[in-house]
Amino acid sequence: EIIRRVLNFRVIVRLREGNTNFNKGVYRTPCVLEQTSVHGLIYVWFSTTCPNYAYQAEQVVLEEFGRLGTDLLAEPDLKDFRYAAMLDYYTAFQDSSEALCEFIITSACNGDEEMKGLNGFRDSFRSVTRKSLRKVAQKYFGGGYARAVIRPKILD
């Protein structure tokens, strides 16, 4: 959850907010990073009016995934992302039955049928360190991960 939040922030900053050219990039369109409940697959999608920018953006996304596995996240940033993730869980338990249902489904799909992980989210998030975050990123975003890119055909 924390890795997804970090990547989401970094990708959006670089692809959307970091791009100041109104006629190219993803300046005028959404840039979304999501994670599937069942497999935990992380995917990024965006639109662009500039065909060449699709290739540049693909490299940016891969750089950010790789960077998480090589660089340690700053301690204040880790605290902020950890707090944001915990806040979602608190909100789900207190205010949002729909969000809570999503958390329950995700936990069950990932083998936590007794909801021990779901109910222990505070301890789980508190145990995340900069080094453990980097280690998980290295494991899942190292050279062995797969990627598929779907691009429209560019017409001349």
CSV table of C-alpha atoms in Angstrom, one decimal:
chain,number,residue,atom,x,y,z
A,1,GLU,CA,0.0,0.0,0.0
A,2,ILE,CA,2.8,2.4,0.9
A,3,ILE,CA,4.8,1.5,-2.2
A,4,ARG,CA,1.7,2.1,-4.4
A,5,ARG,CA,1.2,5.5,-2.8
A,6,VAL,CA,4.8,6.5,-3.3
A,7,LEU,CA,4.7,5.5,-7.0
A,8,ASN,CA,1.4,7.1,-7.5
A,9,PHE,CA,2.7,10.4,-6.2
A,10,ARG,CA,6.0,10.3,-8.1
A,11,VAL,CA,4.4,9.3,-11.5
A,12,ILE,CA,1.7,11.9,-11.3
A,13,VAL,CA,4.2,14.6,-10.4
A,14,ARG,CA,6.6,13.7,-13.2
A,15,LEU,CA,4.0,13.0,-15.9
A,16,ARG,CA,1.3,15.5,-15.2
A,17,GLU,CA,2.4,18.3,-12.9
A,18,GLY,CA,6.0,18.2,-14.1
A,19,ASN,CA,5.0,18.8,-17.7
A,20,THR,CA,4.3,22.4,-18.5
A,21,ASN,CA,3.9,22.1,-22.2
A,22,PHE,CA,0.2,22.3,-22.9
A,23,ASN,CA,0.4,20.7,-26.3
A,24,LYS,CA,2.2,17.5,-25.4
A,25,GLY,CA,2.5,15.0,-22.6
A,26,VAL,CA,-0.3,14.3,-20.2
A,27,TYR,CA,-0.9,17.9,-19.2
A,28,ARG,CA,-4.6,17.9,-20.1
A,29,THR,CA,-5.5,14.3,-19.4
A,30,PRO,CA,-5.6,12.0,-16.3
A,31,CYS,CA,-2.6,10.0,-15.2
A,32,VAL,CA,-3.6,7.1,-13.0
A,33,LEU,CA,-1.7,4.4,-11.1
A,34,GLU,CA,-3.8,1.6,-9.7
A,35,GLN,CA,-3.4,-1.8,-8.1
A,36,THR,CA,-5.5,-4.9,-8.6
A,37,SER,CA,-7.0,-6.5,-5.5
A,38,VAL,CA,-6.5,-10.1,-6.4
A,39,HIS,CA,-2.9,-10.2,-7.8
A,40,GLY,CA,-1.5,-6.9,-6.5
A,41,LEU,CA,-0.5,-5.9,-10.0
A,42,ILE,CA,0.3,-2.2,-10.4
A,43,TYR,CA,-0.6,-0.5,-13.6
A,44,VAL,CA,-0.3,3.0,-14.9
A,45,TRP,CA,-2.4,4.5,-17.7
A,46,PHE,CA,-2.4,7.9,-19.3
A,47,SER,CA,-3.4,9.7,-22.5
A,48,THR,CA,-1.3,12.0,-24.6
A,49,THR,CA,-1.8,13.9,-27.8
A,50,CYS,CA,2.0,13.6,-28.6
A,51,PRO,CA,3.0,10.2,-30.0
A,52,ASN,CA,6.6,10.6,-29.0
A,53,TYR,CA,5.7,11.4,-25.4
A,54,ALA,CA,4.2,8.0,-24.9
A,55,TYR,CA,7.7,6.5,-25.2
A,56,GLN,CA,9.1,9.2,-22.9
A,57,ALA,CA,6.4,8.6,-20.3
A,58,GLU,CA,7.0,4.9,-20.4
A,59,GLN,CA,10.6,5.5,-19.5
A,60,VAL,CA,9.6,7.9,-16.7
A,61,VAL,CA,7.3,5.2,-15.2
A,62,LEU,CA,10.0,2.6,-15.3
A,63,GLU,CA,12.6,5.0,-13.8
A,64,GLU,CA,10.3,5.7,-10.9
A,65,PHE,CA,9.7,2.0,-10.3
A,66,GLY,CA,13.5,1.3,-10.4
A,67,ARG,CA,14.3,4.3,-8.3
A,68,LEU,CA,12.2,3.0,-5.4
A,69,GLY,CA,14.4,-0.1,-5.4
A,70,THR,CA,17.7,1.7,-5.4
A,71,ASP,CA,17.2,4.9,-3.4
A,72,LEU,CA,16.0,5.1,0.2
A,73,LEU,CA,12.9,7.2,0.6
A,74,ALA,CA,13.4,10.2,2.8
A,75,GLU,CA,12.2,9.6,6.4
A,76,PRO,CA,9.7,12.5,6.4
A,77,ASP,CA,8.2,11.2,3.2
A,78,LEU,CA,7.9,7.7,4.6
A,79,LYS,CA,6.1,9.1,7.6
A,80,ASP,CA,3.7,11.1,5.4
A,81,PHE,CA,2.9,8.1,3.1
A,82,ARG,CA,2.5,5.8,6.1
A,83,TYR,CA,0.1,8.3,7.7
A,84,ALA,CA,-1.9,8.6,4.5
A,85,ALA,CA,-2.2,4.8,4.2
A,86,MET,CA,-3.2,4.4,7.8
A,87,LEU,CA,-5.8,7.2,7.4
A,88,ASP,CA,-7.5,5.3,4.6
A,89,TYR,CA,-7.9,2.3,6.9
A,90,TYR,CA,-9.2,4.4,9.8
A,91,THR,CA,-11.7,6.1,7.5
A,92,ALA,CA,-12.9,2.7,6.1
A,93,PHE,CA,-13.5,1.4,9.6
A,94,GLN,CA,-15.2,4.6,10.8
A,95,ASP,CA,-17.0,6.1,7.9
A,96,SER,CA,-17.1,4.1,4.7
A,97,SER,CA,-18.7,0.6,4.5
A,98,GLU,CA,-17.8,0.5,0.8
A,99,ALA,CA,-14.1,1.1,1.4
A,100,LEU,CA,-14.2,-1.4,4.2
A,101,CYS,CA,-15.8,-4.0,1.9
A,102,GLU,CA,-13.0,-3.4,-0.6
A,103,PHE,CA,-10.3,-4.0,2.1
A,104,ILE,CA,-12.1,-7.2,3.2
A,105,ILE,CA,-12.3,-8.5,-0.3
A,106,THR,CA,-8.7,-7.7,-1.0
A,107,SER,CA,-7.6,-9.4,2.2
A,108,ALA,CA,-9.6,-12.5,1.5
A,109,CYS,CA,-8.3,-12.7,-2.1
A,110,ASN,CA,-4.8,-12.5,-0.8
A,111,GLY,CA,-5.2,-15.4,1.7
A,112,ASP,CA,-6.1,-13.4,4.8
A,113,GLU,CA,-9.4,-15.2,5.4
A,114,GLU,CA,-9.4,-14.5,9.1
A,115,MET,CA,-8.6,-10.8,8.5
A,116,LYS,CA,-5.6,-10.8,10.8
A,117,GLY,CA,-3.7,-8.6,8.4
A,118,LEU,CA,-6.6,-6.3,7.9
A,119,ASN,CA,-7.1,-5.9,11.7
A,120,GLY,CA,-3.4,-5.5,12.3
A,121,PHE,CA,-2.9,-2.7,9.8
A,122,ARG,CA,-1.5,-0.3,12.4
A,123,ASP,CA,1.3,-2.6,13.3
A,124,SER,CA,2.0,-3.5,9.7
A,125,PHE,CA,2.3,0.1,8.6
A,126,ARG,CA,4.4,1.0,11.6
A,127,SER,CA,6.8,-1.8,10.9
A,128,VAL,CA,7.6,-0.4,7.4
A,129,THR,CA,11.0,1.2,7.3
A,130,ARG,CA,12.9,2.9,4.5
A,131,LYS,CA,15.1,-0.2,4.1
A,132,SER,CA,12.2,-2.7,4.1
A,133,LEU,CA,10.4,-0.6,1.5
A,134,ARG,CA,13.4,-0.6,-0.7
A,135,LYS,CA,13.8,-4.4,-0.3
A,136,VAL,CA,10.3,-5.1,-1.3
A,137,ALA,CA,10.6,-2.7,-4.3
A,138,GLN,CA,13.8,-4.6,-5.3
A,139,LYS,CA,12.0,-7.9,-5.1
A,140,TYR,CA,9.0,-6.9,-7.1
A,141,PHE,CA,10.4,-4.3,-9.5
A,142,GLY,CA,13.8,-5.9,-10.2
A,143,GLY,CA,14.7,-7.3,-13.5
A,144,GLY,CA,12.2,-10.2,-13.4
A,145,TYR,CA,8.9,-8.2,-13.5
A,146,ALA,CA,6.8,-8.2,-16.6
A,147,ARG,CA,5.3,-5.3,-18.4
A,148,ALA,CA,2.9,-4.8,-21.3
A,149,VAL,CA,2.5,-1.5,-23.1
A,150,ILE,CA,-0.6,-0.9,-25.2
A,151,ARG,CA,-0.3,2.0,-27.7
A,152,PRO,CA,-2.5,3.1,-30.5
A,153,LYS,CA,-1.2,2.8,-34.0
A,154,ILE,CA,0.2,6.2,-35.1
A,155,LEU,CA,-1.3,7.2,-38.4
A,156,ASP,CA,0.7,9.3,-40.8
